[in-house]
Short mmCIF file of C-alpha atoms and ligand atoms in Angstrom, two decimals:
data_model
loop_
_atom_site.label_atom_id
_atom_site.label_comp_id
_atom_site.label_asym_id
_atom_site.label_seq_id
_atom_site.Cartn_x
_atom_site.Cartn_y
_atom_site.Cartn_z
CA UNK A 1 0.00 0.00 0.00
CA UNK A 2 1.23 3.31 -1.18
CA UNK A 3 0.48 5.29 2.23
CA UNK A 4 2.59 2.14 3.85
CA UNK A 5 5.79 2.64 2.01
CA UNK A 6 5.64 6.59 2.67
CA UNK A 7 5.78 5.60 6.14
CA UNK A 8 8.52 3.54 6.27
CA UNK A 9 10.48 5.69 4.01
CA UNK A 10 9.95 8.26 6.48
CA UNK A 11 10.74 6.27 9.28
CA UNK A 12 14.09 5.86 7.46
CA UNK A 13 14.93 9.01 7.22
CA UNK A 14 14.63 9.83 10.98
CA UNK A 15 17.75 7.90 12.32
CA UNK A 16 18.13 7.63 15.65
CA UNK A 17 21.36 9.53 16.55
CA UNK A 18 24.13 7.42 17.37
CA UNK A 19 25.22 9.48 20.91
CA UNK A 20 21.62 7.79 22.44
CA UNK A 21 22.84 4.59 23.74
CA UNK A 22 25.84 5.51 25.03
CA UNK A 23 24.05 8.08 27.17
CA UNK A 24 21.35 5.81 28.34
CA UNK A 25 24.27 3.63 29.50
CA UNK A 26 26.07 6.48 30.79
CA UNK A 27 23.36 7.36 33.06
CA UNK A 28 22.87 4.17 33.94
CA UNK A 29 25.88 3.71 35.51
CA UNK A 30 26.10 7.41 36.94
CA UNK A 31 22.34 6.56 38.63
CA UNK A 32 23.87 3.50 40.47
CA UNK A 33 26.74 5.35 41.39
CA UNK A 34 24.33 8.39 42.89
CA UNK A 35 22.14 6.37 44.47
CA UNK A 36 24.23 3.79 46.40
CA UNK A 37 26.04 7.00 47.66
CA UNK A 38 22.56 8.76 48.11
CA UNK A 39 21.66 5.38 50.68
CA UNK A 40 25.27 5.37 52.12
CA UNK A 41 26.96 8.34 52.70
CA UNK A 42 24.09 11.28 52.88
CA UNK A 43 22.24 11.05 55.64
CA UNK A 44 18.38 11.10 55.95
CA UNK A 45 16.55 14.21 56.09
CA UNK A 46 14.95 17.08 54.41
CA UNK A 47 17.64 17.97 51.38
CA UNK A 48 18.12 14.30 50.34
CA UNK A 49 14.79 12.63 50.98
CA UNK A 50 12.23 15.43 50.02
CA UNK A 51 14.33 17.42 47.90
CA UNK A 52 16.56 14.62 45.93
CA UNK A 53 15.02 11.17 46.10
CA UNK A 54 11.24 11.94 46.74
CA UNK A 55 11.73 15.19 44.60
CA UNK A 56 13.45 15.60 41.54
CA UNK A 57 14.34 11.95 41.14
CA UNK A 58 10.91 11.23 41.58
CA UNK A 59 9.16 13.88 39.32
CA UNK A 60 11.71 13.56 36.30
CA UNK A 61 11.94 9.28 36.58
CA UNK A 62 8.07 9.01 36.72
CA UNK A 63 7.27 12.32 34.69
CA UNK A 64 9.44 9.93 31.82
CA UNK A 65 7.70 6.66 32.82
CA UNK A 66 4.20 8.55 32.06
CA UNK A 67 5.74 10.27 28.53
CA UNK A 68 6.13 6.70 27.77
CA UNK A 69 2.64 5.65 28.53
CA UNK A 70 1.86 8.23 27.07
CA UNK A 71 2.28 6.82 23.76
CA UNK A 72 1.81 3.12 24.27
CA UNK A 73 -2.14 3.06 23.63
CA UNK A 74 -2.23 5.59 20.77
CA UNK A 75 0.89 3.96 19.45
CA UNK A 76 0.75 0.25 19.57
CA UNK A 77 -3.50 0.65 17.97
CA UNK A 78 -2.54 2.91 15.17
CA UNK A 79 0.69 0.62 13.80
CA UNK A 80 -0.78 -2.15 14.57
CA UNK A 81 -4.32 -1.41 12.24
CA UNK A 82 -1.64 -0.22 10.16
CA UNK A 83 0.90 -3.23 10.27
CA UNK A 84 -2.42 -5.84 9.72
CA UNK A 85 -3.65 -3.83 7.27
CA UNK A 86 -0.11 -3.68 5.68
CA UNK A 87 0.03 -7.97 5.46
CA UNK A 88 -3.04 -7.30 3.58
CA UNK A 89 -4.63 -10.46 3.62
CA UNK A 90 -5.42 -12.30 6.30
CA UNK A 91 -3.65 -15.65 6.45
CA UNK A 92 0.02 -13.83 6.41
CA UNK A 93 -1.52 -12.37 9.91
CA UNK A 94 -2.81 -15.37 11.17
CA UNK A 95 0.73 -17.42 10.45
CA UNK A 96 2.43 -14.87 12.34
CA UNK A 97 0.11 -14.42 15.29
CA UNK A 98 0.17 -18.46 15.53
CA UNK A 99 3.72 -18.30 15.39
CA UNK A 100 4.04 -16.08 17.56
CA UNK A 101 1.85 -17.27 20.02
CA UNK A 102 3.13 -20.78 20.13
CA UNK A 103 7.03 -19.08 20.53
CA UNK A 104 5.82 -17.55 23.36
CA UNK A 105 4.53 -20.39 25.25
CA UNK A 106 7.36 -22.30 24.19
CA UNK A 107 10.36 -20.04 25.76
CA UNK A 108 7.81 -19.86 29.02
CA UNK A 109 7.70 -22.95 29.47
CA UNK A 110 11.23 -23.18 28.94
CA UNK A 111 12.23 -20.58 31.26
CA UNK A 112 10.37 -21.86 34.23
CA UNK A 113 11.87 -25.59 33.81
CA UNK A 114 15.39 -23.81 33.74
CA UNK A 115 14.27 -22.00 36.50
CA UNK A 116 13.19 -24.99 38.80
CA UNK A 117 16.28 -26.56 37.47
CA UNK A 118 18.69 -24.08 38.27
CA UNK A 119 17.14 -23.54 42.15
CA UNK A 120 16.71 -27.12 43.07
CA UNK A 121 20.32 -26.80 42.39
CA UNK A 122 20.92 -23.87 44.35
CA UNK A 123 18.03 -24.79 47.35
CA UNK A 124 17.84 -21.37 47.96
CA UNK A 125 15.31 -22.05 50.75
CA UNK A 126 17.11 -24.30 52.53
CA UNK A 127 18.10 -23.28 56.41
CA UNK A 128 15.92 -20.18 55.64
CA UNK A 129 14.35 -19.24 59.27
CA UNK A 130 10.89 -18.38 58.36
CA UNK A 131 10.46 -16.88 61.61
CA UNK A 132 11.84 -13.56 60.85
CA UNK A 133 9.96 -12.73 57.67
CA UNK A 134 7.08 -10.53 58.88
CA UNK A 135 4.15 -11.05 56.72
CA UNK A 136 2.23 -8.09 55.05
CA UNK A 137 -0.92 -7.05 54.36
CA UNK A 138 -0.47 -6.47 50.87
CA UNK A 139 0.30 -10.58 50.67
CA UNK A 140 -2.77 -11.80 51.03
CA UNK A 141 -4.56 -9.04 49.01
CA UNK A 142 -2.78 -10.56 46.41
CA UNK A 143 -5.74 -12.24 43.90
CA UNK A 144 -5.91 -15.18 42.01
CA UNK A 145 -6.99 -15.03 38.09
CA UNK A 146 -9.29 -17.33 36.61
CA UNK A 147 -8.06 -18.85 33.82
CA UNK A 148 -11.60 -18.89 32.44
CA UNK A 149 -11.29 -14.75 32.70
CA UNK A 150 -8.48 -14.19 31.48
CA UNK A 151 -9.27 -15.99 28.18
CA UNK A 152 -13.15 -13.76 28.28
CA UNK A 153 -11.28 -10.70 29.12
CA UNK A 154 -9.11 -10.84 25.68
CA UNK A 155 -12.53 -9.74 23.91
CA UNK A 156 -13.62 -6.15 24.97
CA UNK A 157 -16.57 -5.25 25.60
CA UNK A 158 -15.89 -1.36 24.54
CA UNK A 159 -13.30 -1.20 22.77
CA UNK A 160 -12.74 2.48 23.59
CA UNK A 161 -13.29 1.33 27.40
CA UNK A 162 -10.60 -0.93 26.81
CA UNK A 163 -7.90 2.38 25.35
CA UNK A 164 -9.31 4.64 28.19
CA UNK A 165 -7.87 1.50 30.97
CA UNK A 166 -4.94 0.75 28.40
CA UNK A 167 -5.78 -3.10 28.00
CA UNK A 168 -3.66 -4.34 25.74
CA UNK A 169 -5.01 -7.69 24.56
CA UNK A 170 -8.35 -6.17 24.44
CA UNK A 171 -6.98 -3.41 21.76
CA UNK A 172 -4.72 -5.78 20.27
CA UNK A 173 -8.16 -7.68 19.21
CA UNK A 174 -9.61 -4.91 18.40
CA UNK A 175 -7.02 -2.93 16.57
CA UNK A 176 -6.43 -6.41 13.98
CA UNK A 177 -9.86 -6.68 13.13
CA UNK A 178 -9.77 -3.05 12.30
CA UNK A 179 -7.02 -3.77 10.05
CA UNK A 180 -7.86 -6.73 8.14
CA UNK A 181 -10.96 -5.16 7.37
CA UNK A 182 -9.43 -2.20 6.17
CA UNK A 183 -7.16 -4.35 4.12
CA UNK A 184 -10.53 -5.66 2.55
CA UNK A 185 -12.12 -2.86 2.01
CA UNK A 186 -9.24 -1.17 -0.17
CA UNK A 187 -10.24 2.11 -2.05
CA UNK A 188 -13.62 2.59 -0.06
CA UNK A 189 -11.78 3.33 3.21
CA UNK A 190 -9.17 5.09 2.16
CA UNK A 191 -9.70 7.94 4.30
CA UNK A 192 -9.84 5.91 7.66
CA UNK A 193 -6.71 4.29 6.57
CA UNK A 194 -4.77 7.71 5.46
CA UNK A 195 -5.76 8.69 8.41
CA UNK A 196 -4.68 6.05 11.06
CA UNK A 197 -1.56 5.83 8.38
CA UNK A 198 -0.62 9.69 9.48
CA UNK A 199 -1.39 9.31 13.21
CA UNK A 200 1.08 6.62 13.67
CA UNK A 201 3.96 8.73 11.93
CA UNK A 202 2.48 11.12 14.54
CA UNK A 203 3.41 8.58 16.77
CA UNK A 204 6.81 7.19 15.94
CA UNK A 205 8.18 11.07 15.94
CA UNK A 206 6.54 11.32 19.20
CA UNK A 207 8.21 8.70 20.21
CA UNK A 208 11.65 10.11 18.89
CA UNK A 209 11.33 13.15 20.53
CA UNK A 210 10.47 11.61 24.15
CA UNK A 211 13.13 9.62 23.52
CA UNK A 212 15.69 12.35 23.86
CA UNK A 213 14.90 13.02 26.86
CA UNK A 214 15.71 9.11 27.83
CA UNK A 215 19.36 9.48 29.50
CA UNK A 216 16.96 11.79 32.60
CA UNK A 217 14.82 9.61 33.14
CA UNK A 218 16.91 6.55 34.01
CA UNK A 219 18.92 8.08 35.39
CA UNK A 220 16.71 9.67 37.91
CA UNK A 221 14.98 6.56 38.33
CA UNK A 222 17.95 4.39 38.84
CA UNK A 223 19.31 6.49 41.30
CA UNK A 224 15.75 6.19 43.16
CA UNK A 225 15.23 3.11 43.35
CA UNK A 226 18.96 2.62 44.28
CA UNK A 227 19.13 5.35 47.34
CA UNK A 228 16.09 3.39 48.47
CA UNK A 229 17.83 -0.11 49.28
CA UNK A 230 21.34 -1.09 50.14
CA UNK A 231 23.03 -4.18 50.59
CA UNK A 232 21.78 -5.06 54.30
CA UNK A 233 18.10 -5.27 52.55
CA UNK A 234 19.35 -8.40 50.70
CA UNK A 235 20.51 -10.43 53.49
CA UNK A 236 19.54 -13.56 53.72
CA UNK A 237 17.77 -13.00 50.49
CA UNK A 238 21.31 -13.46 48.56
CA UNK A 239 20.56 -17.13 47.57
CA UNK A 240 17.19 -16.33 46.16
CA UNK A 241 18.31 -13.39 44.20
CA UNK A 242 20.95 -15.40 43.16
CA UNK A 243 19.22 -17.95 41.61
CA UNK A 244 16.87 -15.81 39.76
CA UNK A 245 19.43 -13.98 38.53
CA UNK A 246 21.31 -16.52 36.90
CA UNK A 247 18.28 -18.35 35.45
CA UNK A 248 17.70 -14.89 33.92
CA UNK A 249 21.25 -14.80 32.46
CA UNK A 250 20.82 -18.41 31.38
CA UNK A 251 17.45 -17.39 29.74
CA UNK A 252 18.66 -14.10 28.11
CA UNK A 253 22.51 -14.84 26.75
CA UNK A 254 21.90 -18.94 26.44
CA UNK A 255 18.40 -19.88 25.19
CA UNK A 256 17.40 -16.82 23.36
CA UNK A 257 20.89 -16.29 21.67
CA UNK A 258 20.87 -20.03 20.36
CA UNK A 259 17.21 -20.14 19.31
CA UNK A 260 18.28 -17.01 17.43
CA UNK A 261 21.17 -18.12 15.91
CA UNK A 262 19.39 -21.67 15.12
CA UNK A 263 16.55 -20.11 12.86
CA UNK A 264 18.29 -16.94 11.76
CA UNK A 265 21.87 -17.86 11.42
CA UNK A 266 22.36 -14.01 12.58
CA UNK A 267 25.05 -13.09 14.99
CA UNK A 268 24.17 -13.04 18.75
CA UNK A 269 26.67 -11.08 19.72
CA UNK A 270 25.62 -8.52 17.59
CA UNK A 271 21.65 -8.27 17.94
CA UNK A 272 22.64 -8.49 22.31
CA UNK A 273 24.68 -5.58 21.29
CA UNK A 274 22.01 -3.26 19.53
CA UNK A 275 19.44 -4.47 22.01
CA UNK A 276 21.23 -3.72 25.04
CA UNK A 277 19.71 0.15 25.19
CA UNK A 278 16.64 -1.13 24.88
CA UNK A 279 17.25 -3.79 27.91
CA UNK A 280 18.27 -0.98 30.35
CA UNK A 281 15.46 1.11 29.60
CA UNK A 282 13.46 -2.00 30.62
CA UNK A 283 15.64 -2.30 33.16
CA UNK A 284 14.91 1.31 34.43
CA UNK A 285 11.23 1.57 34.30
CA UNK A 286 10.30 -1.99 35.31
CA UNK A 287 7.50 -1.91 32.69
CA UNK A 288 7.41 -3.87 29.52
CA UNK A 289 4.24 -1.76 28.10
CA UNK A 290 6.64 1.43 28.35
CA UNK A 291 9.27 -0.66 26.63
CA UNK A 292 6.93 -1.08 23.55
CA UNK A 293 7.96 2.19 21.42
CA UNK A 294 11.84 2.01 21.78
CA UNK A 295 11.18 -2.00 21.00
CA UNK A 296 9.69 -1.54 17.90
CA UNK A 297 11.72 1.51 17.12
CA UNK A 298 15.22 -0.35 17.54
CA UNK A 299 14.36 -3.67 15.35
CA UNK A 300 13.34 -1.17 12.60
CA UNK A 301 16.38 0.87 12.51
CA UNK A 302 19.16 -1.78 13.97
CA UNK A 303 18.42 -4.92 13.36
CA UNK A 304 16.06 -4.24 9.86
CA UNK A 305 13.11 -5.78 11.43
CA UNK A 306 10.29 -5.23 9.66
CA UNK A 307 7.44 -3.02 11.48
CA UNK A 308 4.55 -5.23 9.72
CA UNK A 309 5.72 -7.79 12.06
CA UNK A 310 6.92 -6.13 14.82
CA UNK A 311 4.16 -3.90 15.06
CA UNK A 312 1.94 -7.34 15.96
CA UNK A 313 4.33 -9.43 17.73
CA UNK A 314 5.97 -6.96 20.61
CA UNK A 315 2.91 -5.39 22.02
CA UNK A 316 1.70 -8.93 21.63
CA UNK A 317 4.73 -9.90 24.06
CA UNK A 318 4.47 -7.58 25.76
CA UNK A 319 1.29 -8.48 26.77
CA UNK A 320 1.24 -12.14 26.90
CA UNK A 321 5.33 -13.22 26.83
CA UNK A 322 7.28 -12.84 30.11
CA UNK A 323 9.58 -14.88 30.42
CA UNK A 324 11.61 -13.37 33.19
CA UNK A 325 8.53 -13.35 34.87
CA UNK A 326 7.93 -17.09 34.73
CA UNK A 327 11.72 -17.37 35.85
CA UNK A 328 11.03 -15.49 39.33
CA UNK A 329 8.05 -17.72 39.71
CA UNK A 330 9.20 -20.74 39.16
CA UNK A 331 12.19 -20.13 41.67
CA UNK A 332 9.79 -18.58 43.88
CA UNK A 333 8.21 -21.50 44.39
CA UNK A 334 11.12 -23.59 45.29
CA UNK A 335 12.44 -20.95 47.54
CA UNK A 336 9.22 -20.81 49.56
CA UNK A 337 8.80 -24.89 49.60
CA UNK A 338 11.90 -25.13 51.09
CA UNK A 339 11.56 -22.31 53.49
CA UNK A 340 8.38 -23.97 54.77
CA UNK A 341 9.41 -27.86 54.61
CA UNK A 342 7.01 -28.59 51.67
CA UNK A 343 8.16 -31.28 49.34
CA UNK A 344 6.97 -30.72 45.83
CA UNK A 345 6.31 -33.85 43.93
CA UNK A 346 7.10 -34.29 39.97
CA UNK A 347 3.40 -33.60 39.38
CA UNK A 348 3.84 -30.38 41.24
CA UNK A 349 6.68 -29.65 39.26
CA UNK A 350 4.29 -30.15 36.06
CA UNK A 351 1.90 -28.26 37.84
CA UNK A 352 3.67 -25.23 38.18
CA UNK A 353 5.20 -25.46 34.96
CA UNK A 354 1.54 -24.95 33.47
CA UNK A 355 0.06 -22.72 36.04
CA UNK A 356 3.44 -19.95 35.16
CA UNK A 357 2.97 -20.53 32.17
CA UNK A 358 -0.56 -19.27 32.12
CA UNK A 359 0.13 -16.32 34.86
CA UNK A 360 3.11 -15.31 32.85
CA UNK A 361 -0.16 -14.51 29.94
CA UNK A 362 -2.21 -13.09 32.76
CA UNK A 363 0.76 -11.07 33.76
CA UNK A 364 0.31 -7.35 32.67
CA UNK A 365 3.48 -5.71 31.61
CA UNK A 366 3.28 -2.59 34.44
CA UNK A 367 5.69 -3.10 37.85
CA UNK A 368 5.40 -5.59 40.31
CA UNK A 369 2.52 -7.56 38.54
CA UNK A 370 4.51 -10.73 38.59
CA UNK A 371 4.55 -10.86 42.52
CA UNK A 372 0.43 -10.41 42.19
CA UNK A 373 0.12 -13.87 39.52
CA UNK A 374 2.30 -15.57 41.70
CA UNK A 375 0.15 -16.29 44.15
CA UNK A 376 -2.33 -18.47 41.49
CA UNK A 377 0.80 -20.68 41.11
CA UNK A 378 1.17 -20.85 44.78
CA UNK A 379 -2.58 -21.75 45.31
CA UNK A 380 -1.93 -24.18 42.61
CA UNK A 381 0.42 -26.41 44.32
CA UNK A 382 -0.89 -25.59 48.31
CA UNK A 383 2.16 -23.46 48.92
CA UNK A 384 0.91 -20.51 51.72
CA UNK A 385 0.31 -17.46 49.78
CA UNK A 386 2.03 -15.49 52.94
CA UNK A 387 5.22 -16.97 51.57
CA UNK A 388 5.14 -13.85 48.82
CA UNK A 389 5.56 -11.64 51.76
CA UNK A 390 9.38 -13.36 52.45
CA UNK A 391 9.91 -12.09 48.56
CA UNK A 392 8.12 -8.75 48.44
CA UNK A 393 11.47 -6.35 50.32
CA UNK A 394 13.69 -7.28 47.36
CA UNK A 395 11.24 -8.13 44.63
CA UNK A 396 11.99 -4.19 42.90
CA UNK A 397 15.78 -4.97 41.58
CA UNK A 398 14.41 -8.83 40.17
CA UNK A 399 11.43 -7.18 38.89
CA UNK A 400 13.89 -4.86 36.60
CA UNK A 401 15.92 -7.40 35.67
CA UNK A 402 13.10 -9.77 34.71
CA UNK A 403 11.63 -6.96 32.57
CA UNK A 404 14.66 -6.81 30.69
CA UNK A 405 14.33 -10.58 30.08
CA UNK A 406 10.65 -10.13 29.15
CA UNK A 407 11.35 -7.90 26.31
CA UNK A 408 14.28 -9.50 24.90
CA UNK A 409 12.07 -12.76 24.44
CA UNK A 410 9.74 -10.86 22.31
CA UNK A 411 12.13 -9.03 20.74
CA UNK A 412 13.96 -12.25 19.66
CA UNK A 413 10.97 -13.79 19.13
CA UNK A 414 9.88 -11.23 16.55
CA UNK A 415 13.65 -11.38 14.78
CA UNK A 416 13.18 -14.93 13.95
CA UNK A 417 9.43 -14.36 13.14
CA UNK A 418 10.46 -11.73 10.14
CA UNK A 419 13.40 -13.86 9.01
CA UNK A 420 11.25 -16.81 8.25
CA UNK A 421 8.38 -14.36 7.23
CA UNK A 422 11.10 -12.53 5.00
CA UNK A 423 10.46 -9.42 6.55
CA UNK A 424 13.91 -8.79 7.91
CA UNK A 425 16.76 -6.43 6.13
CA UNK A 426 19.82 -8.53 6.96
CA UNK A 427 22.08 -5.33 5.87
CA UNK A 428 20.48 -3.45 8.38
CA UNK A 429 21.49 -5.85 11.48
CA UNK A 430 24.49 -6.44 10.18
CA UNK A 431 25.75 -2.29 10.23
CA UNK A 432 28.14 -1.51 12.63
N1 LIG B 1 7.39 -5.73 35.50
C1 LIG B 1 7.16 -6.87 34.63
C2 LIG B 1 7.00 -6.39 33.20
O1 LIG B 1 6.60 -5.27 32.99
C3 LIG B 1 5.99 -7.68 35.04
C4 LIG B 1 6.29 -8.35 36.35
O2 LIG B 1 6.94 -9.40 36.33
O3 LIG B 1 5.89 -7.85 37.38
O4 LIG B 1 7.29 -7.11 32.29
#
């Protein structure tokens, strides 16, 4: 479609410029190093807590965050009526959702058997004195999902109920059948489609601009969240984190880098490289919905991903793939057996490989969600759902790590998607 190619010719014309990632890394770095001195050499009071940390750290980090969200609804509807309406007809769109979709589950269920694997290994739980964990409230406000509901809630009932709350299944439906009918109707809807077409170029230099205001925001919200907890908050958490963290790393740099190179044949090396901006900005925010515009925005212009696809499969991911998610459940579970003498059986194990799986779809990508599913794979196996409340203290710094995991499944997910679908410009990832 004619309005289609404008758009991406467009698109190539704004380059992101190069400086970026080195500043998001910069400030990275510089928010750690502020922080940790920020919790252990100022002390409390007015000039660091209200003025600093609950201040301007707090007003520019979040004040980003919500620029982000900002764009997420607006953003991931209008490309993706315009990406389904781009595949044209749709069969292409139904091979890739099923792709993606089955992908997805697949790299869950993956990550939560390396998961158990890699603490039964560990036994993170073990000699853990339960006793000095005081339970919160928040614990057992914690709800269970049905599964039955979260399968009704992917249709909405108003779709413009569904923007207004930002659901993102719900517009994800809503925005493809849009599309494909679009697609059908060709000439006669023109107009809608121009339309929608020049909103999302709105969009993507929205996106752009909020962008360059990116090396802030981390780093005001790095340093937050870092003056907030020091070492003596991990304690006898170590293990835990430990083991979370490594099945993250095993996840991220093992199973994603050799499903990539198995059914691209691209370099590993090189797409970790050019994604790695995009992983501390997940990193930073803890939110995989925020994560969705600099996602889509880095395959196009680094790694020549194709925005028909991506434009489907990373909100998509977002939404339903999380990976790093699973990972912290799965380990979570172990952990808190252990902690309270509960042997899991090999059925449990199956159990909670199924249950994760499905909470991981359930999960929404905003902070802290992940702790909130957990507690349906808990209830799944009889673990006590107080046992979340041993977890919750130090749940913030897995909870940014796992969102980096989340994203990086979808975004490698996608890559392989567009090489098979030939939708990926292999010049493109190779520059550089
Ligand atoms: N923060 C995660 C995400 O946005 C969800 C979670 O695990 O809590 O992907």
């Amino acid at each position: 479609m004619k309005h289609t190619e404008q758009i991406m010719e467009k698109e190539k014309k704004t380059r992101k410029k190069p400086g970026l990632t080195t500043w998001i890394f910069i400030s990275l770095l510089l928010g750690i190093c502020v922080g940790s001195i920020f919790h252990y050499w100022v002390p409390a009071g007015y000039v660091r807590d209200t003025i600093f940390v609950n201040g301007i750290f707090y007003v520019l980090g979040n004040g980003f965050i919500r620029l982000m969200q900002m764009l997420v609804v607006p953003l991931v509807f209008c490309s993706l009526v315009c990406g389904s309406m781009a595949m044209g007809d749709s069969k292409s769109l139904g091979k890739v959702g099923i792709k993606a979709i089955v992908f997805y589950l697949a790299t869950t269920a993956l990550a939560i058997t390396l998961a158990l694997g890699v603490a039964n290994l560990i036994n993170p739980g073990i000699g853990l004195d339960i006793s000095s964990f005081e339970m919160t409230e928040q614990t057992t406000a914690a709800e269970s999902l049905s599964f039955a509901d979260t399968l009704l809630n992917i249709i909405p009932k108003n779709p413009i109920e569904a923007m207004a709350n930002g659901d993102m299944l719900q517009i994800i439906i809503f925005a493809l059948f849009v599309g494909v009918l679009l697609a059908k109707r060709g000439e006669k809807a023109d107009t809608v489609a121009q339309f929608i077409s020049q909103f999302n170029d709105l969009m993507m230099d929205m996106t752009m601009a909020v962008m360059k205001v990116a090396p802030v925001g981390v780093f005001c919200l790095i340093a937050k969240t870092f003056s907030g907890i020091g070492v003596d908050a991990f304690g006898s958490l170590l293990k835990y984190m430990a083991c979370v963290m490594i099945a993250l790393l095993l996840q991220c740099l093992g199973v994603y880098q050799i499903l990539l190179y198995l059914f691209t044949r691209l370099n590993p090396m090189r797409f970790v490289k050019k994604f790695l901006p995009v992983m501390g900005f997940a990193f930073s925010t803890a939110t995989s919905n925020a994560t969705i515009p600099m996602s889509i925005e880095t395959l196009d212009q680094e790694m020549g991903v194709s925005r028909k696809i991506s434009s489907f499969t990373i909100p998509l991911g977002a939404t339903i793939n999380m990976d790093g998610t699973a990972i912290m459940q799965g380990v979570a579970v172990v952990f808190v057996a252990q902690a309270f003498g509960i042997t899991l059986t090999p059925s449990d194990y199956l159990t909670v490989i199924a249950t994760a799986t499905i909470a991981s779809v359930g999960t929404a990508g905003i902070p802290s969600v992940g702790l909130v599913t957990l507690s349906m794979v808990f209830v799944s196996v009889g673990l006590p759902v107080e046992g979340i409340g041993i977890i919750m203290g130090i749940d913030r710094v897995l909870d940014m790590a796992r969102t980096a995991v989340n994203i990086t499944g979808d975004a490698v997910c996608t890559t392989i998607i567009a090489s098979r679908e030939k939708a990926l410009n292999r010049e493109v990832f190779m520059k550089k």
